[in-house]
Amino acid sequence: MKAIVVTDEAAGTAGMTLVDRPAPEPAINDVVVQVHASGFVPTELTWPSTWTDRLGRDRTPSVPGHELAGVVSALGYGTTGLSVGQRVFGLTDWSRDGTLAEYVAVEARNLAPLPGDVDFTVGASLPISGLTAWQGLFEHGRLRAGQSVLVHGAAGAVGSMVTQLAHEFGAYVIGTGRAADRQRALDFGAQEFVDLENDVLEDVGGIDLVFDVIGGDIGKRSAGLIRAGGSLVSVVGPPDVRPADALTIDFVVTSDRAQLGEIVQRVRDGRLLTNIAKVADLDDAVAALNPTERATGKTIIRVRS
Ligand SMILES: NC(=O)c1ccc[n+]([C@@H]2O[C@H](COP(=O)([O-])OP(=O)(O)OC[C@H]3O[C@@H](n4cnc5c(N)ncnc54)[C@H](OP(=O)(O)O)[C@@H]3O)[C@@H](O)[C@H]2O)c1
């Protein structure tokens, strides 16, 4: 099969190469999926799981990309709940070969049915950003209607999902980002926007929930904006500063079939807009994943037309 592989962490996305390699076999409770579309998060090349397995052993050359939409082509020993020929989408294990390939082996529990009226490229754009937003707001942040949410990077992949879900849930949403992203963040449902390049972040205060996808100095300064009893939810590692009298959580997204179903239903009925900047074919994926110009939103690789 054709696959994109990486061998050298220092090379980043520039070190990606398109190769031929054997298709994977399904393990116990796996399915093999014929990948139709794949999603990739650029920072995954800095994660240890891209380079080593769960025992810390080198697993290069590894296939990156952990979001997929496709069609089940084989079942592993004992696998239940999905069928050969079924359309699916979801999130694959960080420590196994991923989805920038024509086939991927993945535990069936990490996938959900993809409705027939949802394009594979749309399906592949949803799992990481949609599940991260859902889990950060509702499981970890315990958002309640009427609360205020400060969403960093509100025009980005995760931030745009957080903005839309929080808005739908009845929160007051303040988005942040670069000056150029103001209108996109407002279009996704933010009621206000803080331009982190020109505005003073500290002018907003008394926030119930900060959703941080940036970290660093922005993360530190955000801790002071949270009211007593509020929450700081980080997806970029443990915060350097923990707000007093507030819940502080950092987490890594996990797959969840029911939540994937909630997310895709919202896309179908128009409550959730996707955030796809570009779609490229697998043969052009290395160039597409090494962009020369800034683009906001996800780059999705169409593996099979
Ligand atoms: N823990 C988890 O489970 C989990 C899950 C998903 C994602 N993540 C992490 O979350 C982060 C965001 O992911 P993503 O896919 O949403 O990325 P993304 O699409 O690039 O979105 C991030 C947004 O924040 C903006 N931004 C970043 N730094 C900024 C700054 N200093 N000032 C103003 N705006 C800034 C970016 O603008 P520019 O593009 O111009 O920088 C972009 O619009 C990544 O580090 C990713 O690894 C973690």
GROMACS .gro file of C-alpha atoms and ligand atoms in nm:
model
  353
    1MET     CA    1   0.000   0.000   0.000
    2LYS     CA    2   0.100   0.365  -0.031
    3ALA     CA    3   0.179   0.539   0.296
    4ILE     CA    4   0.349   0.850   0.427
    5VAL     CA    5   0.627   0.768   0.675
    6VAL     CA    6   0.854   0.964   0.907
    7THR     CA    7   1.191   0.851   1.039
    8ASP     CA    8   1.353   1.161   1.189
    9GLU     CA    9   1.191   1.381   1.454
   10ALA     CA   10   1.424   1.674   1.386
   11ALA     CA   11   1.315   1.685   1.022
   12GLY     CA   12   0.949   1.755   1.113
   13THR     CA   13   0.696   1.748   0.832
   14ALA     CA   14   0.976   1.813   0.581
   15GLY     CA   15   1.100   1.461   0.656
   16MET     CA   16   0.777   1.295   0.539
   17THR     CA   17   0.811   1.056   0.246
   18LEU     CA   18   0.559   0.862   0.039
   19VAL     CA   19   0.656   0.494   0.025
   20ASP     CA   20   0.518   0.149  -0.055
   21ARG     CA   21   0.486  -0.084   0.242
   22PRO     CA   22   0.283  -0.390   0.342
   23ALA     CA   23  -0.079  -0.332   0.443
   24PRO     CA   24  -0.149  -0.398   0.815
   25GLU     CA   25  -0.313  -0.713   0.953
   26PRO     CA   26  -0.594  -0.674   1.209
   27ALA     CA   27  -0.511  -0.777   1.568
   28ILE     CA   28  -0.768  -0.895   1.826
   29ASN     CA   29  -1.071  -0.661   1.833
   30ASP     CA   30  -0.927  -0.458   1.544
   31VAL     CA   31  -1.070  -0.367   1.210
   32VAL     CA   32  -0.866  -0.281   0.906
   33VAL     CA   33  -1.003   0.029   0.738
   34GLN     CA   34  -0.952   0.122   0.376
   35VAL     CA   35  -0.876   0.487   0.439
   36HIS     CA   36  -1.063   0.736   0.222
   37ALA     CA   37  -0.954   1.051   0.406
   38SER     CA   38  -0.700   1.125   0.678
   39GLY     CA   39  -0.647   1.408   0.927
   40PHE     CA   40  -0.308   1.509   1.067
   41VAL     CA   41  -0.213   1.740   1.354
   42PRO     CA   42   0.130   1.900   1.283
   43THR     CA   43   0.235   1.884   1.650
   44GLU     CA   44   0.205   1.504   1.653
   45LEU     CA   45   0.561   1.483   1.517
   46THR     CA   46   0.675   1.618   1.856
   47TRP     CA   47   0.487   1.351   2.053
   48PRO     CA   48   0.694   1.052   2.181
   49SER     CA   49   0.419   0.813   2.067
   50THR     CA   50   0.494   0.900   1.704
   51TRP     CA   51   0.844   0.756   1.744
   52THR     CA   52   0.814   0.477   2.001
   53ASP     CA   53   0.563   0.212   2.099
   54ARG     CA   54   0.405   0.184   2.446
   55LEU     CA   55   0.717   0.011   2.578
   56GLY     CA   56   0.937   0.293   2.454
   57ARG     CA   57   1.085   0.093   2.165
   58ASP     CA   58   1.170   0.267   1.842
   59ARG     CA   59   0.890   0.209   1.587
   60THR     CA   60   1.018   0.412   1.295
   61PRO     CA   61   0.953   0.439   1.009
   62SER     CA   62   0.611   0.525   1.145
   63VAL     CA   63   0.296   0.637   0.967
   64PRO     CA   64   0.157   0.962   1.114
   65GLY     CA   65  -0.205   1.086   1.106
   66HIS     CA   66  -0.457   0.967   1.364
   67GLU     CA   67  -0.794   1.071   1.221
   68LEU     CA   68  -0.967   0.877   0.950
   69ALA     CA   69  -1.281   0.821   0.754
   70GLY     CA   70  -1.309   0.513   0.539
   71VAL     CA   71  -1.462   0.170   0.487
   72VAL     CA   72  -1.401  -0.141   0.698
   73SER     CA   73  -1.217  -0.398   0.486
   74ALA     CA   74  -1.136  -0.673   0.742
   75LEU     CA   75  -1.217  -0.777   1.099
   76GLY     CA   76  -0.970  -0.907   1.357
   77TYR     CA   77  -1.021  -1.211   1.579
   78GLY     CA   78  -1.323  -1.153   1.802
   79THR     CA   79  -1.415  -0.811   1.665
   80THR     CA   80  -1.780  -0.716   1.705
   81GLY     CA   81  -1.990  -0.406   1.646
   82LEU     CA   82  -1.869  -0.317   1.296
   83SER     CA   83  -1.899  -0.495   0.963
   84VAL     CA   84  -1.692  -0.530   0.650
   85GLY     CA   85  -1.811  -0.265   0.403
   86GLN     CA   86  -1.931  -0.026   0.673
   87ARG     CA   87  -1.846   0.345   0.652
   88VAL     CA   88  -1.665   0.457   0.968
   89PHE     CA   89  -1.468   0.747   1.114
   90GLY     CA   90  -1.267   0.799   1.430
   91LEU     CA   91  -0.940   0.828   1.610
   92THR     CA   92  -0.653   0.577   1.600
   93ASP     CA   93  -0.404   0.477   1.871
   94TRP     CA   94  -0.121   0.732   1.910
   95SER     CA   95   0.139   0.452   1.940
   96ARG     CA   96   0.047   0.256   1.627
   97ASP     CA   97   0.085   0.333   1.260
   98GLY     CA   98  -0.168   0.594   1.158
   99THR     CA   99  -0.394   0.701   0.878
  100LEU     CA  100  -0.176   0.871   0.614
  101ALA     CA  101  -0.191   0.537   0.434
  102GLU     CA  102  -0.426   0.337   0.216
  103TYR     CA  103  -0.507   0.098   0.504
  104VAL     CA  104  -0.486   0.121   0.883
  105ALA     CA  105  -0.549  -0.131   1.163
  106VAL     CA  106  -0.743   0.021   1.452
  107GLU     CA  107  -0.939  -0.105   1.750
  108ALA     CA  108  -1.307  -0.116   1.652
  109ARG     CA  109  -1.410   0.065   1.973
  110ASN     CA  110  -1.226   0.376   1.850
  111LEU     CA  111  -1.455   0.412   1.548
  112ALA     CA  112  -1.813   0.519   1.490
  113PRO     CA  113  -2.042   0.471   1.189
  114LEU     CA  114  -2.012   0.752   0.936
  115PRO     CA  115  -2.355   0.838   0.795
  116GLY     CA  116  -2.386   0.796   0.418
  117ASP     CA  117  -2.455   1.166   0.358
  118VAL     CA  118  -2.131   1.281   0.522
  119ASP     CA  119  -1.831   1.309   0.293
  120PHE     CA  120  -1.520   1.116   0.395
  121THR     CA  121  -1.313   1.438   0.400
  122VAL     CA  122  -1.561   1.589   0.646
  123GLY     CA  123  -1.554   1.275   0.860
  124ALA     CA  124  -1.175   1.281   0.878
  125SER     CA  125  -1.174   1.643   0.991
  126LEU     CA  126  -1.385   1.584   1.302
  127PRO     CA  127  -1.243   1.326   1.542
  128ILE     CA  128  -0.953   1.503   1.717
  129SER     CA  129  -1.087   1.857   1.716
  130GLY     CA  130  -1.449   1.757   1.783
  131LEU     CA  131  -1.375   1.508   2.061
  132THR     CA  132  -1.118   1.738   2.225
  133ALA     CA  133  -1.370   2.021   2.234
  134TRP     CA  134  -1.650   1.796   2.362
  135GLN     CA  135  -1.443   1.634   2.635
  136GLY     CA  136  -1.278   1.960   2.744
  137LEU     CA  137  -1.604   2.148   2.776
  138PHE     CA  138  -1.846   1.886   2.901
  139GLU     CA  139  -1.647   1.608   3.073
  140HIS     CA  140  -1.349   1.794   3.217
  141GLY     CA  141  -1.462   2.157   3.229
  142ARG     CA  142  -1.817   2.074   3.344
  143LEU     CA  143  -1.958   2.368   3.149
  144ARG     CA  144  -2.301   2.494   3.248
  145ALA     CA  145  -2.535   2.705   3.033
  146GLY     CA  146  -2.492   3.075   3.095
  147GLN     CA  147  -2.124   3.051   3.189
  148SER     CA  148  -1.851   3.246   3.013
  149VAL     CA  149  -1.584   3.062   2.813
  150LEU     CA  150  -1.255   3.208   2.691
  151VAL     CA  151  -1.149   3.003   2.388
  152HIS     CA  152  -0.791   3.051   2.278
  153GLY     CA  153  -0.716   2.995   1.910
  154ALA     CA  154  -1.087   3.020   1.834
  155ALA     CA  155  -1.041   3.008   1.455
  156GLY     CA  156  -0.816   2.700   1.472
  157ALA     CA  157  -0.913   2.335   1.445
  158VAL     CA  158  -0.990   2.268   1.813
  159GLY     CA  159  -1.086   2.626   1.900
  160SER     CA  160  -1.352   2.649   1.630
  161MET     CA  161  -1.520   2.334   1.764
  162VAL     CA  162  -1.498   2.461   2.123
  163THR     CA  163  -1.649   2.794   2.017
  164GLN     CA  164  -1.941   2.633   1.835
  165LEU     CA  165  -2.023   2.371   2.099
  166ALA     CA  166  -1.999   2.620   2.386
  167HIS     CA  167  -2.218   2.868   2.197
  168GLU     CA  168  -2.478   2.599   2.120
  169PHE     CA  169  -2.478   2.498   2.488
  170GLY     CA  170  -2.572   2.851   2.592
  171ALA     CA  171  -2.235   2.983   2.707
  172TYR     CA  172  -2.105   3.334   2.647
  173VAL     CA  173  -1.801   3.280   2.425
  174ILE     CA  174  -1.498   3.507   2.400
  175GLY     CA  175  -1.260   3.387   2.130
  176THR     CA  176  -0.894   3.479   2.096
  177GLY     CA  177  -0.633   3.452   1.823
  178ARG     CA  178  -0.438   3.651   1.571
  179ALA     CA  179  -0.576   3.976   1.430
  180ALA     CA  180  -0.652   3.809   1.096
  181ASP     CA  181  -0.875   3.549   1.264
  182ARG     CA  182  -1.127   3.787   1.422
  183GLN     CA  183  -1.404   3.742   1.164
  184ARG     CA  184  -1.363   3.365   1.144
  185ALA     CA  185  -1.392   3.336   1.522
  186LEU     CA  186  -1.706   3.553   1.523
  187ASP     CA  187  -1.850   3.348   1.238
  188PHE     CA  188  -1.801   3.031   1.446
  189GLY     CA  189  -2.013   3.187   1.719
  190ALA     CA  190  -1.783   3.387   1.947
  191GLN     CA  191  -1.967   3.687   2.090
  192GLU     CA  192  -1.640   3.878   2.146
  193PHE     CA  193  -1.286   3.845   2.016
  194VAL     CA  194  -0.955   3.930   2.181
  195ASP     CA  195  -0.681   3.991   1.927
  196LEU     CA  196  -0.378   3.854   2.111
  197GLU     CA  197  -0.145   4.063   1.894
  198ASN     CA  198  -0.304   4.401   1.974
  199ASP     CA  199  -0.562   4.379   2.253
  200VAL     CA  200  -0.500   4.339   2.624
  201LEU     CA  201  -0.602   3.989   2.731
  202GLU     CA  202  -0.638   4.103   3.092
  203ASP     CA  203  -0.928   4.332   2.991
  204VAL     CA  204  -1.151   4.025   3.004
  205GLY     CA  205  -1.203   3.891   3.354
  206GLY     CA  206  -1.430   3.679   3.565
  207ILE     CA  207  -1.420   3.391   3.319
  208ASP     CA  208  -1.585   3.063   3.416
  209LEU     CA  209  -1.387   2.838   3.184
  210VAL     CA  210  -1.064   2.900   2.992
  211PHE     CA  211  -0.997   2.651   2.710
  212ASP     CA  212  -0.627   2.675   2.631
  213VAL     CA  213  -0.480   2.543   2.306
  214ILE     CA  214  -0.180   2.779   2.308
  215GLY     CA  215  -0.006   2.754   2.649
  216GLY     CA  216   0.317   2.941   2.726
  217ASP     CA  217   0.276   3.303   2.825
  218ILE     CA  218  -0.088   3.311   2.709
  219GLY     CA  219  -0.163   3.012   2.930
  220LYS     CA  220   0.007   3.171   3.232
  221ARG     CA  221  -0.179   3.499   3.191
  222SER     CA  222  -0.510   3.319   3.146
  223ALA     CA  223  -0.491   3.162   3.490
  224GLY     CA  224  -0.553   3.501   3.650
  225LEU     CA  225  -0.872   3.558   3.449
  226ILE     CA  226  -1.069   3.272   3.601
  227ARG     CA  227  -1.321   3.343   3.872
  228ALA     CA  228  -1.332   3.136   4.191
  229GLY     CA  229  -1.500   2.804   4.117
  230GLY     CA  230  -1.412   2.821   3.747
  231SER     CA  231  -1.203   2.586   3.532
  232LEU     CA  232  -0.879   2.599   3.336
  233VAL     CA  233  -0.880   2.330   3.068
  234SER     CA  234  -0.553   2.279   2.883
  235VAL     CA  235  -0.479   2.052   2.588
  236VAL     CA  236  -0.117   2.165   2.563
  237GLY     CA  237   0.019   2.007   2.879
  238PRO     CA  238   0.005   2.092   3.248
  239PRO     CA  239  -0.039   2.468   3.298
  240ASP     CA  240   0.264   2.653   3.442
  241VAL     CA  241   0.033   2.857   3.663
  242ARG     CA  242  -0.261   2.701   3.845
  243PRO     CA  243  -0.536   2.946   3.931
  244ALA     CA  244  -0.635   2.965   4.297
  245ASP     CA  245  -0.985   2.836   4.374
  246ALA     CA  246  -1.037   2.691   4.027
  247LEU     CA  247  -1.029   2.344   3.876
  248THR     CA  248  -0.721   2.287   3.657
  249ILE     CA  249  -0.723   2.002   3.406
  250ASP     CA  250  -0.492   1.899   3.127
  251PHE     CA  251  -0.587   1.596   2.923
  252VAL     CA  252  -0.527   1.401   2.603
  253VAL     CA  253  -0.833   1.324   2.394
  254THR     CA  254  -0.963   0.967   2.375
  255SER     CA  255  -1.199   0.815   2.123
  256ASP     CA  256  -1.564   0.775   2.214
  257ARG     CA  257  -1.822   0.629   1.977
  258ALA     CA  258  -2.122   0.803   2.133
  259GLN     CA  259  -1.950   1.143   2.128
  260LEU     CA  260  -1.844   1.092   1.765
  261GLY     CA  261  -2.211   1.027   1.692
  262GLU     CA  262  -2.315   1.350   1.866
  263ILE     CA  263  -2.055   1.546   1.671
  264VAL     CA  264  -2.138   1.409   1.328
  265GLN     CA  265  -2.511   1.456   1.386
  266ARG     CA  266  -2.445   1.825   1.453
  267VAL     CA  267  -2.255   1.850   1.124
  268ARG     CA  268  -2.544   1.686   0.939
  269ASP     CA  269  -2.807   1.921   1.081
  270GLY     CA  270  -2.595   2.234   1.043
  271ARG     CA  271  -2.527   2.309   1.409
  272LEU     CA  272  -2.154   2.243   1.362
  273LEU     CA  273  -1.944   2.382   1.078
  274THR     CA  274  -1.629   2.199   0.975
  275ASN     CA  275  -1.299   2.386   0.962
  276ILE     CA  276  -1.117   2.250   0.659
  277ALA     CA  277  -0.856   2.478   0.505
  278LYS     CA  278  -0.743   2.245   0.230
  279VAL     CA  279  -0.797   1.899   0.081
  280ALA     CA  280  -0.508   1.732  -0.104
  281ASP     CA  281  -0.455   1.386  -0.255
  282LEU     CA  282  -0.214   1.136  -0.094
  283ASP     CA  283   0.033   1.182  -0.381
  284ASP     CA  284   0.046   1.555  -0.298
  285ALA     CA  285   0.026   1.513   0.080
  286VAL     CA  286   0.390   1.587   0.162
  287ALA     CA  287   0.369   1.925  -0.013
  288ALA     CA  288   0.026   1.999   0.137
  289LEU     CA  289   0.151   1.923   0.488
  290ASN     CA  290   0.450   2.156   0.433
  291PRO     CA  291   0.257   2.472   0.342
  292THR     CA  292   0.440   2.784   0.234
  293GLU     CA  293   0.156   3.013   0.341
  294ARG     CA  294  -0.044   3.036   0.665
  295ALA     CA  295  -0.384   2.870   0.649
  296THR     CA  296  -0.638   2.848   0.930
  297GLY     CA  297  -0.813   2.515   0.968
  298LYS     CA  298  -0.727   2.156   0.895
  299THR     CA  299  -0.550   2.007   0.597
  300ILE     CA  300  -0.726   1.683   0.504
  301ILE     CA  301  -0.564   1.422   0.283
  302ARG     CA  302  -0.796   1.245   0.041
  303VAL     CA  303  -0.641   0.899   0.028
  304ARG     CA  304  -0.894   0.741  -0.208
  305SER     CA  305  -1.108   0.936  -0.451
  306LIG     N1  306  -0.435   1.718   2.437
  306LIG     C1  307  -0.508   1.684   2.332
  306LIG     O1  308  -0.581   1.586   2.334
  306LIG     C2  309  -0.503   1.768   2.208
  306LIG     C3  310  -0.597   1.746   2.106
  306LIG     C4  311  -0.594   1.829   1.994
  306LIG     C5  312  -0.498   1.929   1.983
  306LIG     N2  313  -0.408   1.944   2.084
  306LIG     C6  314  -0.308   2.052   2.077
  306LIG     O2  315  -0.378   2.175   2.072
  306LIG     C7  316  -0.301   2.269   1.998
  306LIG     C8  317  -0.391   2.333   1.893
  306LIG     O3  318  -0.429   2.236   1.798
  306LIG     P1  319  -0.515   2.277   1.671
  306LIG     O4  320  -0.525   2.156   1.586
  306LIG     O5  321  -0.637   2.347   1.711
  306LIG     O6  322  -0.415   2.383   1.602
  306LIG     P2  323  -0.451   2.502   1.503
  306LIG     O7  324  -0.557   2.461   1.406
  306LIG     O8  325  -0.321   2.550   1.449
  306LIG     O9  326  -0.516   2.613   1.599
  306LIG     C9  327  -0.443   2.692   1.689
  306LIG    C10  328  -0.485   2.836   1.667
  306LIG    O10  329  -0.425   2.918   1.769
  306LIG    C11  330  -0.355   3.024   1.705
  306LIG     N3  331  -0.239   3.062   1.786
  306LIG    C12  332  -0.138   2.984   1.828
  306LIG     N4  333  -0.050   3.055   1.900
  306LIG    C13  334  -0.098   3.182   1.902
  306LIG    C14  335  -0.052   3.303   1.961
  306LIG     N5  336   0.061   3.307   2.033
  306LIG     N6  337  -0.127   3.414   1.943
  306LIG    C15  338  -0.240   3.410   1.872
  306LIG     N7  339  -0.289   3.299   1.815
  306LIG    C16  340  -0.218   3.186   1.829
  306LIG    C17  341  -0.310   2.964   1.573
  306LIG    O11  342  -0.271   3.063   1.482
  306LIG     P3  343  -0.138   3.034   1.392
  306LIG    O12  344  -0.172   2.916   1.309
  306LIG    O13  345  -0.118   3.158   1.316
  306LIG    O14  346  -0.026   3.006   1.491
  306LIG    C18  347  -0.435   2.888   1.533
  306LIG    O15  348  -0.532   2.972   1.477
  306LIG    C19  349  -0.183   2.193   1.940
  306LIG    O16  350  -0.070   2.215   2.023
  306LIG    C20  351  -0.225   2.048   1.950
  306LIG    O17  352  -0.117   1.958   1.966
  306LIG    C21  353  -0.408   1.866   2.195
   0.00000   0.00000   0.00000
